[in-house]
Amino acid sequence: METSREQYVDRDEWPLPDSTAATGIIITTVSFLFFQIAAFIVDRCLKTSSSFLNNPKLHWRWKNVFISLTHAAIVSVCCLICFCLTPKLTADMISTHTPLSHGTVALSAGYFLHDIVDMVVNDWSRKSLELLIHHVVILIAFSFPVLTYKSVGYMLVALLVEINSIFLHFRQLLTIHKVDKKSSLYRLTSLLNLGTFIIFRIAALCWMTRWIVINKAQVPFFFYVLANIGLTTTTVMNIILFYRCLKSDFICHANTSTTNVKLE
C-alpha cells in the first residue's frame, strides 16, 4: 500500500523525524548488522576453504567485493519491484513511498555504513579515500528519506546504479581470479558492464541532475545542497571509473590485438 504526504511549502524547512523515523533507523541498523555478519561468514569460509587467497589484502578485497555484489543484487531487484508495483514513484518522487521502497533505501544506508567501517578498519589508504568520501556523502543523503520518508522515489532512481554494480563487481571477481580477458565470460561481462554503466550510471545521473534543478523549489534547501554535492562527487567518480573500465577492457585489449596482428 502506497503512502503520499503533503509536499513541502517552505523549502528551508528541515522536517524533524517523527515517530515513524524509528522504523528507518531500525531497518538501517538491522541491515548494517546483516552485512557485518555476512562479511564475517564469508571471511570464515575463505579461511577454511580457499587455498588461492593467501594474500591478506587480496583475501579482504574478495570478501568486500562479494558483499558489495550481494548488496547490488538485492537492491536492484527491490528497486525494479518498487517501480513496477508503484509507478507513481516515478511521477511523484518527493512524497510517494511504500514500505518496500523506504525499506530498500534504509537497507542501502545500512550497507554503506557497513562498507565505511569495513574500509576504515581494513583498507585505510589514500587510494580508498575517494570511495570513503563518496560513501559518507551518500550515507548523509540517504538519512533524509530514511528519517523523513521524503524523496524516496528520487533515491530509488539513484539506487538503479546497483544494476550496473552487479556486473562491475562480478568483473572485479573475475579479475581477482585472473580469468583470461579474451574468454567469452569476461568479454560478455565487460560488455554488460559497459552497457549498464551508460544506462544506469551516466544516463540516470544526467536525469537526476535535471530533475533536482527543475524541482529545486519543491525540496528543502538542505536536501538540495546535499543532492548537488552527491551528484558532483558521483559524477567525478563515474568518469574516472568509466575511463578505467574502458581502458582496461577495450582500449588496451584493442592495442594488444593490433600489436599481435602486426607481429604476425
PDB file of C-alpha atoms in Angstrom:
ATOM      1  CA  MET A   1       0.000   0.000   0.000  1.00  0.00           C
ATOM      2  CA  GLU A   2       1.483   3.318  -1.059  1.00  0.00           C
ATOM      3  CA  THR A   3       1.521   6.439   1.045  1.00  0.00           C
ATOM      4  CA  SER A   4       1.647  10.043  -0.048  1.00  0.00           C
ATOM      5  CA  ARG A   5       2.264  13.028   2.202  1.00  0.00           C
ATOM      6  CA  GLU A   6       1.877  16.748   1.536  1.00  0.00           C
ATOM      7  CA  GLN A   7       4.699  18.447  -0.331  1.00  0.00           C
ATOM      8  CA  TYR A   8       6.875  20.995   1.384  1.00  0.00           C
ATOM      9  CA  VAL A   9       5.763  24.610   1.471  1.00  0.00           C
ATOM     10  CA  ASP A  10       8.917  26.083   2.947  1.00  0.00           C
ATOM     11  CA  ARG A  11      11.974  24.704   1.169  1.00  0.00           C
ATOM     12  CA  ASP A  12      14.202  25.915   4.031  1.00  0.00           C
ATOM     13  CA  GLU A  13      12.315  23.665   6.417  1.00  0.00           C
ATOM     14  CA  TRP A  14      14.101  20.609   7.768  1.00  0.00           C
ATOM     15  CA  PRO A  15      11.339  18.082   8.577  1.00  0.00           C
ATOM     16  CA  LEU A  16      12.037  16.737  12.029  1.00  0.00           C
ATOM     17  CA  PRO A  17      11.922  12.941  12.369  1.00  0.00           C
ATOM     18  CA  ASP A  18       8.596  11.760  13.744  1.00  0.00           C
ATOM     19  CA  SER A  19       7.745   8.506  15.476  1.00  0.00           C
ATOM     20  CA  THR A  20       7.897   6.603  12.168  1.00  0.00           C
ATOM     21  CA  ALA A  21      11.558   7.574  11.797  1.00  0.00           C
ATOM     22  CA  ALA A  22      12.323   4.789  14.247  1.00  0.00           C
ATOM     23  CA  THR A  23      11.369   2.280  11.550  1.00  0.00           C
ATOM     24  CA  GLY A  24      14.041   3.615   9.200  1.00  0.00           C
ATOM     25  CA  ILE A  25      16.657   3.613  11.951  1.00  0.00           C
ATOM     26  CA  ILE A  26      15.791   0.022  12.891  1.00  0.00           C
ATOM     27  CA  ILE A  27      15.962  -1.194   9.264  1.00  0.00           C
ATOM     28  CA  THR A  28      19.289   0.594   8.751  1.00  0.00           C
ATOM     29  CA  THR A  29      20.697  -0.949  11.934  1.00  0.00           C
ATOM     30  CA  VAL A  30      19.477  -4.446  11.042  1.00  0.00           C
ATOM     31  CA  SER A  31      20.926  -4.032   7.536  1.00  0.00           C
ATOM     32  CA  PHE A  32      24.282  -2.949   8.975  1.00  0.00           C
ATOM     33  CA  LEU A  33      24.355  -5.991  11.278  1.00  0.00           C
ATOM     34  CA  PHE A  34      23.292  -8.283   8.415  1.00  0.00           C
ATOM     35  CA  PHE A  35      26.191  -7.213   6.202  1.00  0.00           C
ATOM     36  CA  GLN A  36      28.597  -7.369   9.138  1.00  0.00           C
ATOM     37  CA  ILE A  37      27.544 -10.961   9.863  1.00  0.00           C
ATOM     38  CA  ALA A  38      27.596 -11.845   6.147  1.00  0.00           C
ATOM     39  CA  ALA A  39      31.142 -10.474   5.856  1.00  0.00           C
ATOM     40  CA  PHE A  40      32.201 -12.482   8.907  1.00  0.00           C
ATOM     41  CA  ILE A  41      30.742 -15.698   7.439  1.00  0.00           C
ATOM     42  CA  VAL A  42      32.409 -15.102   4.061  1.00  0.00           C
ATOM     43  CA  ASP A  43      35.688 -14.395   5.842  1.00  0.00           C
ATOM     44  CA  ARG A  44      35.455 -17.686   7.773  1.00  0.00           C
ATOM     45  CA  CYS A  45      34.596 -19.632   4.617  1.00  0.00           C
ATOM     46  CA  LEU A  46      37.546 -18.157   2.731  1.00  0.00           C
ATOM     47  CA  LYS A  47      39.937 -19.066   5.524  1.00  0.00           C
ATOM     48  CA  THR A  48      38.753 -22.664   5.681  1.00  0.00           C
ATOM     49  CA  SER A  49      38.152 -23.464   2.004  1.00  0.00           C
ATOM     50  CA  SER A  50      40.335 -21.183  -0.115  1.00  0.00           C
ATOM     51  CA  SER A  51      43.911 -22.066  -0.860  1.00  0.00           C
ATOM     52  CA  PHE A  52      44.496 -19.465  -3.575  1.00  0.00           C
ATOM     53  CA  LEU A  53      43.832 -16.390  -1.432  1.00  0.00           C
ATOM     54  CA  ASN A  54      46.858 -16.469   0.848  1.00  0.00           C
ATOM     55  CA  ASN A  55      47.422 -12.753   0.425  1.00  0.00           C
ATOM     56  CA  PRO A  56      45.542 -10.966   3.287  1.00  0.00           C
ATOM     57  CA  LYS A  57      44.932  -7.900   1.117  1.00  0.00           C
ATOM     58  CA  LEU A  58      43.515  -9.992  -1.710  1.00  0.00           C
ATOM     59  CA  HIS A  59      41.524 -12.011   0.806  1.00  0.00           C
ATOM     60  CA  TRP A  60      39.866  -8.856   2.143  1.00  0.00           C
ATOM     61  CA  ARG A  61      39.248  -7.476  -1.349  1.00  0.00           C
ATOM     62  CA  TRP A  62      37.453 -10.664  -2.440  1.00  0.00           C
ATOM     63  CA  LYS A  63      35.251 -10.552   0.656  1.00  0.00           C
ATOM     64  CA  ASN A  64      34.480  -6.850   0.213  1.00  0.00           C
ATOM     65  CA  VAL A  65      33.612  -7.205  -3.472  1.00  0.00           C
ATOM     66  CA  PHE A  66      31.421 -10.253  -2.816  1.00  0.00           C
ATOM     67  CA  ILE A  67      29.435  -8.421  -0.127  1.00  0.00           C
ATOM     68  CA  SER A  68      29.081  -5.437  -2.479  1.00  0.00           C
ATOM     69  CA  LEU A  69      27.813  -7.781  -5.193  1.00  0.00           C
ATOM     70  CA  THR A  70      25.279  -9.250  -2.753  1.00  0.00           C
ATOM     71  CA  HIS A  71      24.003  -5.779  -1.850  1.00  0.00           C
ATOM     72  CA  ALA A  72      23.799  -4.781  -5.516  1.00  0.00           C
ATOM     73  CA  ALA A  73      21.752  -7.866  -6.410  1.00  0.00           C
ATOM     74  CA  ILE A  74      19.290  -7.423  -3.525  1.00  0.00           C
ATOM     75  CA  VAL A  75      18.772  -3.695  -4.073  1.00  0.00           C
ATOM     76  CA  SER A  76      18.461  -3.997  -7.874  1.00  0.00           C
ATOM     77  CA  VAL A  77      15.622  -6.500  -7.543  1.00  0.00           C
ATOM     78  CA  CYS A  78      13.904  -4.395  -4.864  1.00  0.00           C
ATOM     79  CA  CYS A  79      14.135  -1.205  -6.962  1.00  0.00           C
ATOM     80  CA  LEU A  80      12.657  -2.853 -10.044  1.00  0.00           C
ATOM     81  CA  ILE A  81       9.825  -4.351  -7.973  1.00  0.00           C
ATOM     82  CA  CYS A  82       9.110  -0.952  -6.404  1.00  0.00           C
ATOM     83  CA  PHE A  83       8.837   0.846  -9.745  1.00  0.00           C
ATOM     84  CA  CYS A  84       6.770  -1.964 -11.297  1.00  0.00           C
ATOM     85  CA  LEU A  85       4.288  -2.221  -8.407  1.00  0.00           C
ATOM     86  CA  THR A  86       4.114   1.535  -7.739  1.00  0.00           C
ATOM     87  CA  PRO A  87       4.508   3.540 -10.975  1.00  0.00           C
ATOM     88  CA  LYS A  88       3.533   6.665  -9.007  1.00  0.00           C
ATOM     89  CA  LEU A  89       7.042   6.636  -7.526  1.00  0.00           C
ATOM     90  CA  THR A  90       8.298   7.957 -10.865  1.00  0.00           C
ATOM     91  CA  ALA A  91       5.599  10.645 -11.080  1.00  0.00           C
ATOM     92  CA  ASP A  92       5.857  11.912  -7.506  1.00  0.00           C
ATOM     93  CA  MET A  93       9.416  11.385  -6.321  1.00  0.00           C
ATOM     94  CA  ILE A  94       9.062  13.656  -3.301  1.00  0.00           C
ATOM     95  CA  SER A  95       6.058  12.466  -1.298  1.00  0.00           C
ATOM     96  CA  THR A  96       5.154   8.997  -2.550  1.00  0.00           C
ATOM     97  CA  HIS A  97       6.627   5.980  -0.795  1.00  0.00           C
ATOM     98  CA  THR A  98       5.794   2.395   0.080  1.00  0.00           C
ATOM     99  CA  PRO A  99       7.105   0.172   2.880  1.00  0.00           C
ATOM    100  CA  LEU A 100       9.293  -1.672   0.357  1.00  0.00           C
ATOM    101  CA  SER A 101      10.692   1.474  -1.280  1.00  0.00           C
ATOM    102  CA  HIS A 102      11.504   3.091   2.058  1.00  0.00           C
ATOM    103  CA  GLY A 103      12.936  -0.191   3.349  1.00  0.00           C
ATOM    104  CA  THR A 104      15.160  -0.505   0.267  1.00  0.00           C
ATOM    105  CA  VAL A 105      16.678   2.937   0.869  1.00  0.00           C
ATOM    106  CA  ALA A 106      17.180   2.158   4.571  1.00  0.00           C
ATOM    107  CA  LEU A 107      18.764  -1.196   3.698  1.00  0.00           C
ATOM    108  CA  SER A 108      21.260   0.548   1.426  1.00  0.00           C
ATOM    109  CA  ALA A 109      22.050   3.078   4.145  1.00  0.00           C
ATOM    110  CA  GLY A 110      22.957   0.158   6.406  1.00  0.00           C
ATOM    111  CA  TYR A 111      25.179  -1.329   3.714  1.00  0.00           C
ATOM    112  CA  PHE A 112      27.055   1.933   3.111  1.00  0.00           C
ATOM    113  CA  LEU A 113      27.607   2.248   6.857  1.00  0.00           C
ATOM    114  CA  HIS A 114      28.997  -1.305   6.899  1.00  0.00           C
ATOM    115  CA  ASP A 115      31.284  -0.609   3.930  1.00  0.00           C
ATOM    116  CA  ILE A 116      32.600   2.589   5.527  1.00  0.00           C
ATOM    117  CA  VAL A 117      33.501   0.706   8.710  1.00  0.00           C
ATOM    118  CA  ASP A 118      34.998  -2.159   6.697  1.00  0.00           C
ATOM    119  CA  MET A 119      37.242   0.158   4.662  1.00  0.00           C
ATOM    120  CA  VAL A 120      38.342   2.231   7.663  1.00  0.00           C
ATOM    121  CA  VAL A 121      39.323  -0.915   9.573  1.00  0.00           C
ATOM    122  CA  ASN A 122      40.838  -2.941   6.721  1.00  0.00           C
ATOM    123  CA  ASP A 123      41.752  -0.601   3.858  1.00  0.00           C
ATOM    124  CA  TRP A 124      42.694   2.797   5.238  1.00  0.00           C
ATOM    125  CA  SER A 125      44.750   4.384   2.455  1.00  0.00           C
ATOM    126  CA  ARG A 126      44.828   7.363   0.108  1.00  0.00           C
ATOM    127  CA  LYS A 127      43.521   5.139  -2.663  1.00  0.00           C
ATOM    128  CA  SER A 128      40.356   4.300  -0.724  1.00  0.00           C
ATOM    129  CA  LEU A 129      39.835   7.879   0.474  1.00  0.00           C
ATOM    130  CA  GLU A 130      37.810   8.902  -2.601  1.00  0.00           C
ATOM    131  CA  LEU A 131      35.432   5.975  -2.095  1.00  0.00           C
ATOM    132  CA  LEU A 132      35.131   6.738   1.624  1.00  0.00           C
ATOM    133  CA  ILE A 133      34.202  10.353   0.899  1.00  0.00           C
ATOM    134  CA  HIS A 134      31.614   9.162  -1.635  1.00  0.00           C
ATOM    135  CA  HIS A 135      30.104   6.711   0.866  1.00  0.00           C
ATOM    136  CA  VAL A 136      29.915   9.318   3.637  1.00  0.00           C
ATOM    137  CA  VAL A 137      28.151  11.827   1.351  1.00  0.00           C
ATOM    138  CA  ILE A 138      25.723   9.157   0.127  1.00  0.00           C
ATOM    139  CA  LEU A 139      25.023   7.961   3.671  1.00  0.00           C
ATOM    140  CA  ILE A 140      24.193  11.500   4.809  1.00  0.00           C
ATOM    141  CA  ALA A 141      21.949  11.974   1.753  1.00  0.00           C
ATOM    142  CA  PHE A 142      20.183   8.674   2.439  1.00  0.00           C
ATOM    143  CA  SER A 143      19.488   9.706   6.035  1.00  0.00           C
ATOM    144  CA  PHE A 144      16.991  12.274   4.706  1.00  0.00           C
ATOM    145  CA  PRO A 145      14.497   9.799   3.147  1.00  0.00           C
ATOM    146  CA  VAL A 146      15.203   7.206   5.844  1.00  0.00           C
ATOM    147  CA  LEU A 147      14.133   9.604   8.610  1.00  0.00           C
ATOM    148  CA  THR A 148      11.538  11.767   6.837  1.00  0.00           C
ATOM    149  CA  TYR A 149      10.062   9.409   4.185  1.00  0.00           C
ATOM    150  CA  LYS A 150      10.589  12.207   1.646  1.00  0.00           C
ATOM    151  CA  SER A 151      12.320  11.921  -1.758  1.00  0.00           C
ATOM    152  CA  VAL A 152      12.228   8.117  -1.563  1.00  0.00           C
ATOM    153  CA  GLY A 153      11.482   7.827  -5.291  1.00  0.00           C
ATOM    154  CA  TYR A 154      14.444  10.041  -6.133  1.00  0.00           C
ATOM    155  CA  MET A 155      16.768   7.865  -4.069  1.00  0.00           C
ATOM    156  CA  LEU A 156      15.401   4.737  -5.729  1.00  0.00           C
ATOM    157  CA  VAL A 157      16.459   6.153  -9.095  1.00  0.00           C
ATOM    158  CA  ALA A 158      19.920   6.702  -7.616  1.00  0.00           C
ATOM    159  CA  LEU A 159      19.948   3.071  -6.466  1.00  0.00           C
ATOM    160  CA  LEU A 160      19.323   1.822 -10.015  1.00  0.00           C
ATOM    161  CA  VAL A 161      23.082   2.245 -10.359  1.00  0.00           C
ATOM    162  CA  GLU A 162      23.323  -1.057  -8.475  1.00  0.00           C
ATOM    163  CA  ILE A 163      22.156  -2.861 -11.616  1.00  0.00           C
ATOM    164  CA  ASN A 164      25.463  -1.863 -13.164  1.00  0.00           C
ATOM    165  CA  SER A 165      27.271  -2.671  -9.916  1.00  0.00           C
ATOM    166  CA  ILE A 166      26.283  -6.331 -10.322  1.00  0.00           C
ATOM    167  CA  PHE A 167      28.387  -6.621 -13.486  1.00  0.00           C
ATOM    168  CA  LEU A 168      31.065  -4.247 -12.207  1.00  0.00           C
ATOM    169  CA  HIS A 169      31.656  -6.328  -9.071  1.00  0.00           C
ATOM    170  CA  PHE A 170      31.427  -9.627 -10.950  1.00  0.00           C
ATOM    171  CA  ARG A 171      34.078  -8.283 -13.319  1.00  0.00           C
ATOM    172  CA  GLN A 172      36.250  -7.483 -10.286  1.00  0.00           C
ATOM    173  CA  LEU A 173      35.908 -11.051  -9.037  1.00  0.00           C
ATOM    174  CA  LEU A 174      36.925 -12.370 -12.456  1.00  0.00           C
ATOM    175  CA  THR A 175      39.969 -10.085 -12.332  1.00  0.00           C
ATOM    176  CA  ILE A 176      40.899 -11.328  -8.862  1.00  0.00           C
ATOM    177  CA  HIS A 177      40.663 -14.909 -10.118  1.00  0.00           C
ATOM    178  CA  LYS A 178      42.821 -13.907 -13.116  1.00  0.00           C
ATOM    179  CA  VAL A 179      40.277 -15.036 -15.683  1.00  0.00           C
ATOM    180  CA  ASP A 180      41.561 -14.563 -19.229  1.00  0.00           C
ATOM    181  CA  LYS A 181      40.265 -11.276 -20.650  1.00  0.00           C
ATOM    182  CA  LYS A 182      39.845 -12.986 -24.009  1.00  0.00           C
ATOM    183  CA  SER A 183      37.463 -15.576 -22.562  1.00  0.00           C
ATOM    184  CA  SER A 184      33.777 -15.455 -23.504  1.00  0.00           C
ATOM    185  CA  LEU A 185      32.731 -14.995 -19.867  1.00  0.00           C
ATOM    186  CA  TYR A 186      34.973 -11.990 -19.328  1.00  0.00           C
ATOM    187  CA  ARG A 187      34.073 -10.385 -22.663  1.00  0.00           C
ATOM    188  CA  LEU A 188      30.343 -10.789 -22.019  1.00  0.00           C
ATOM    189  CA  THR A 189      30.711  -9.368 -18.512  1.00  0.00           C
ATOM    190  CA  SER A 190      32.708  -6.408 -19.853  1.00  0.00           C
ATOM    191  CA  LEU A 191      30.083  -5.618 -22.482  1.00  0.00           C
ATOM    192  CA  LEU A 192      27.235  -5.861 -19.966  1.00  0.00           C
ATOM    193  CA  ASN A 193      29.223  -3.724 -17.553  1.00  0.00           C
ATOM    194  CA  LEU A 194      29.813  -1.038 -20.192  1.00  0.00           C
ATOM    195  CA  GLY A 195      26.201  -1.076 -21.418  1.00  0.00           C
ATOM    196  CA  THR A 196      24.617  -0.885 -17.971  1.00  0.00           C
ATOM    197  CA  PHE A 197      27.210   1.714 -16.963  1.00  0.00           C
ATOM    198  CA  ILE A 198      25.999   4.054 -19.727  1.00  0.00           C
ATOM    199  CA  ILE A 199      22.322   3.473 -18.898  1.00  0.00           C
ATOM    200  CA  PHE A 200      22.240   3.269 -15.108  1.00  0.00           C
ATOM    201  CA  ARG A 201      25.192   5.476 -14.180  1.00  0.00           C
ATOM    202  CA  ILE A 202      25.675   8.104 -16.880  1.00  0.00           C
ATOM    203  CA  ALA A 203      22.104   8.479 -18.226  1.00  0.00           C
ATOM    204  CA  ALA A 204      20.475   8.108 -14.803  1.00  0.00           C
ATOM    205  CA  LEU A 205      22.858  10.672 -13.323  1.00  0.00           C
ATOM    206  CA  CYS A 206      22.007  13.174 -16.071  1.00  0.00           C
ATOM    207  CA  TRP A 207      18.304  12.625 -15.440  1.00  0.00           C
ATOM    208  CA  MET A 208      18.741  13.077 -11.676  1.00  0.00           C
ATOM    209  CA  THR A 209      20.648  16.327 -12.205  1.00  0.00           C
ATOM    210  CA  ARG A 210      17.910  17.637 -14.493  1.00  0.00           C
ATOM    211  CA  TRP A 211      15.203  16.618 -12.000  1.00  0.00           C
ATOM    212  CA  ILE A 212      16.810  18.286  -8.969  1.00  0.00           C
ATOM    213  CA  VAL A 213      17.281  21.537 -10.932  1.00  0.00           C
ATOM    214  CA  ILE A 214      13.677  21.578 -12.194  1.00  0.00           C
ATOM    215  CA  ASN A 215      12.233  20.693  -8.765  1.00  0.00           C
ATOM    216  CA  LYS A 216      14.538  22.965  -6.770  1.00  0.00           C
ATOM    217  CA  ALA A 217      11.620  24.874  -5.222  1.00  0.00           C
ATOM    218  CA  GLN A 218       9.881  21.701  -4.049  1.00  0.00           C
ATOM    219  CA  VAL A 219      12.651  20.224  -1.910  1.00  0.00           C
ATOM    220  CA  PRO A 220      14.211  21.524   1.324  1.00  0.00           C
ATOM    221  CA  PHE A 221      17.336  23.616   0.801  1.00  0.00           C
ATOM    222  CA  PHE A 222      19.407  21.184   2.896  1.00  0.00           C
ATOM    223  CA  PHE A 223      18.483  18.252   0.659  1.00  0.00           C
ATOM    224  CA  TYR A 224      19.036  20.324  -2.487  1.00  0.00           C
ATOM    225  CA  VAL A 225      22.593  21.204  -1.408  1.00  0.00           C
ATOM    226  CA  LEU A 226      23.285  17.638  -0.296  1.00  0.00           C
ATOM    227  CA  ALA A 227      21.947  16.210  -3.561  1.00  0.00           C
ATOM    228  CA  ASN A 228      24.177  18.513  -5.595  1.00  0.00           C
ATOM    229  CA  ILE A 229      27.247  17.560  -3.561  1.00  0.00           C
ATOM    230  CA  GLY A 230      26.387  13.894  -4.016  1.00  0.00           C
ATOM    231  CA  LEU A 231      25.785  14.280  -7.755  1.00  0.00           C
ATOM    232  CA  THR A 232      29.057  16.155  -8.230  1.00  0.00           C
ATOM    233  CA  THR A 233      31.046  13.582  -6.247  1.00  0.00           C
ATOM    234  CA  THR A 234      29.400  10.675  -8.050  1.00  0.00           C
ATOM    235  CA  THR A 235      29.898  12.273 -11.476  1.00  0.00           C
ATOM    236  CA  VAL A 236      33.641  12.685 -10.924  1.00  0.00           C
ATOM    237  CA  MET A 237      33.969   9.105  -9.658  1.00  0.00           C
ATOM    238  CA  ASN A 238      31.916   7.706 -12.535  1.00  0.00           C
ATOM    239  CA  ILE A 239      34.048   9.492 -15.137  1.00  0.00           C
ATOM    240  CA  ILE A 240      37.207   8.027 -13.595  1.00  0.00           C
ATOM    241  CA  LEU A 241      35.655   4.569 -13.244  1.00  0.00           C
ATOM    242  CA  PHE A 242      34.295   4.564 -16.801  1.00  0.00           C
ATOM    243  CA  TYR A 243      37.695   5.510 -18.209  1.00  0.00           C
ATOM    244  CA  ARG A 244      39.425   2.770 -16.198  1.00  0.00           C
ATOM    245  CA  CYS A 245      36.984   0.098 -17.371  1.00  0.00           C
ATOM    246  CA  LEU A 246      37.140   1.297 -20.969  1.00  0.00           C
ATOM    247  CA  LYS A 247      40.937   1.414 -20.931  1.00  0.00           C
ATOM    248  CA  SER A 248      41.360  -1.962 -19.236  1.00  0.00           C
ATOM    249  CA  ASP A 249      38.795  -3.972 -21.202  1.00  0.00           C
ATOM    250  CA  PHE A 250      38.650  -2.314 -24.620  1.00  0.00           C
ATOM    251  CA  ILE A 251      41.421   0.195 -25.380  1.00  0.00           C
ATOM    252  CA  CYS A 252      44.338  -1.868 -24.054  1.00  0.00           C
ATOM    253  CA  HIS A 253      42.816  -5.059 -25.436  1.00  0.00           C
ATOM    254  CA  ALA A 254      42.436  -3.461 -28.879  1.00  0.00           C
ATOM    255  CA  ASN A 255      46.016  -2.197 -28.809  1.00  0.00           C
ATOM    256  CA  THR A 256      47.260  -5.654 -27.834  1.00  0.00           C
ATOM    257  CA  SER A 257      45.302  -7.264 -30.663  1.00  0.00           C
ATOM    258  CA  THR A 258      46.670  -4.733 -33.175  1.00  0.00           C
ATOM    259  CA  THR A 259      50.215  -5.386 -31.998  1.00  0.00           C
ATOM    260  CA  ASN A 260      49.746  -9.137 -32.360  1.00  0.00           C
ATOM    261  CA  VAL A 261      48.424  -8.703 -35.913  1.00  0.00           C
ATOM    262  CA  LYS A 262      51.450  -6.573 -36.858  1.00  0.00           C
ATOM    263  CA  LEU A 263      53.824  -9.152 -35.387  1.00  0.00           C
ATOM    264  CA  GLU A 264      52.198 -11.864 -37.461  1.00  0.00           C
TER     265      GLU A 264
END
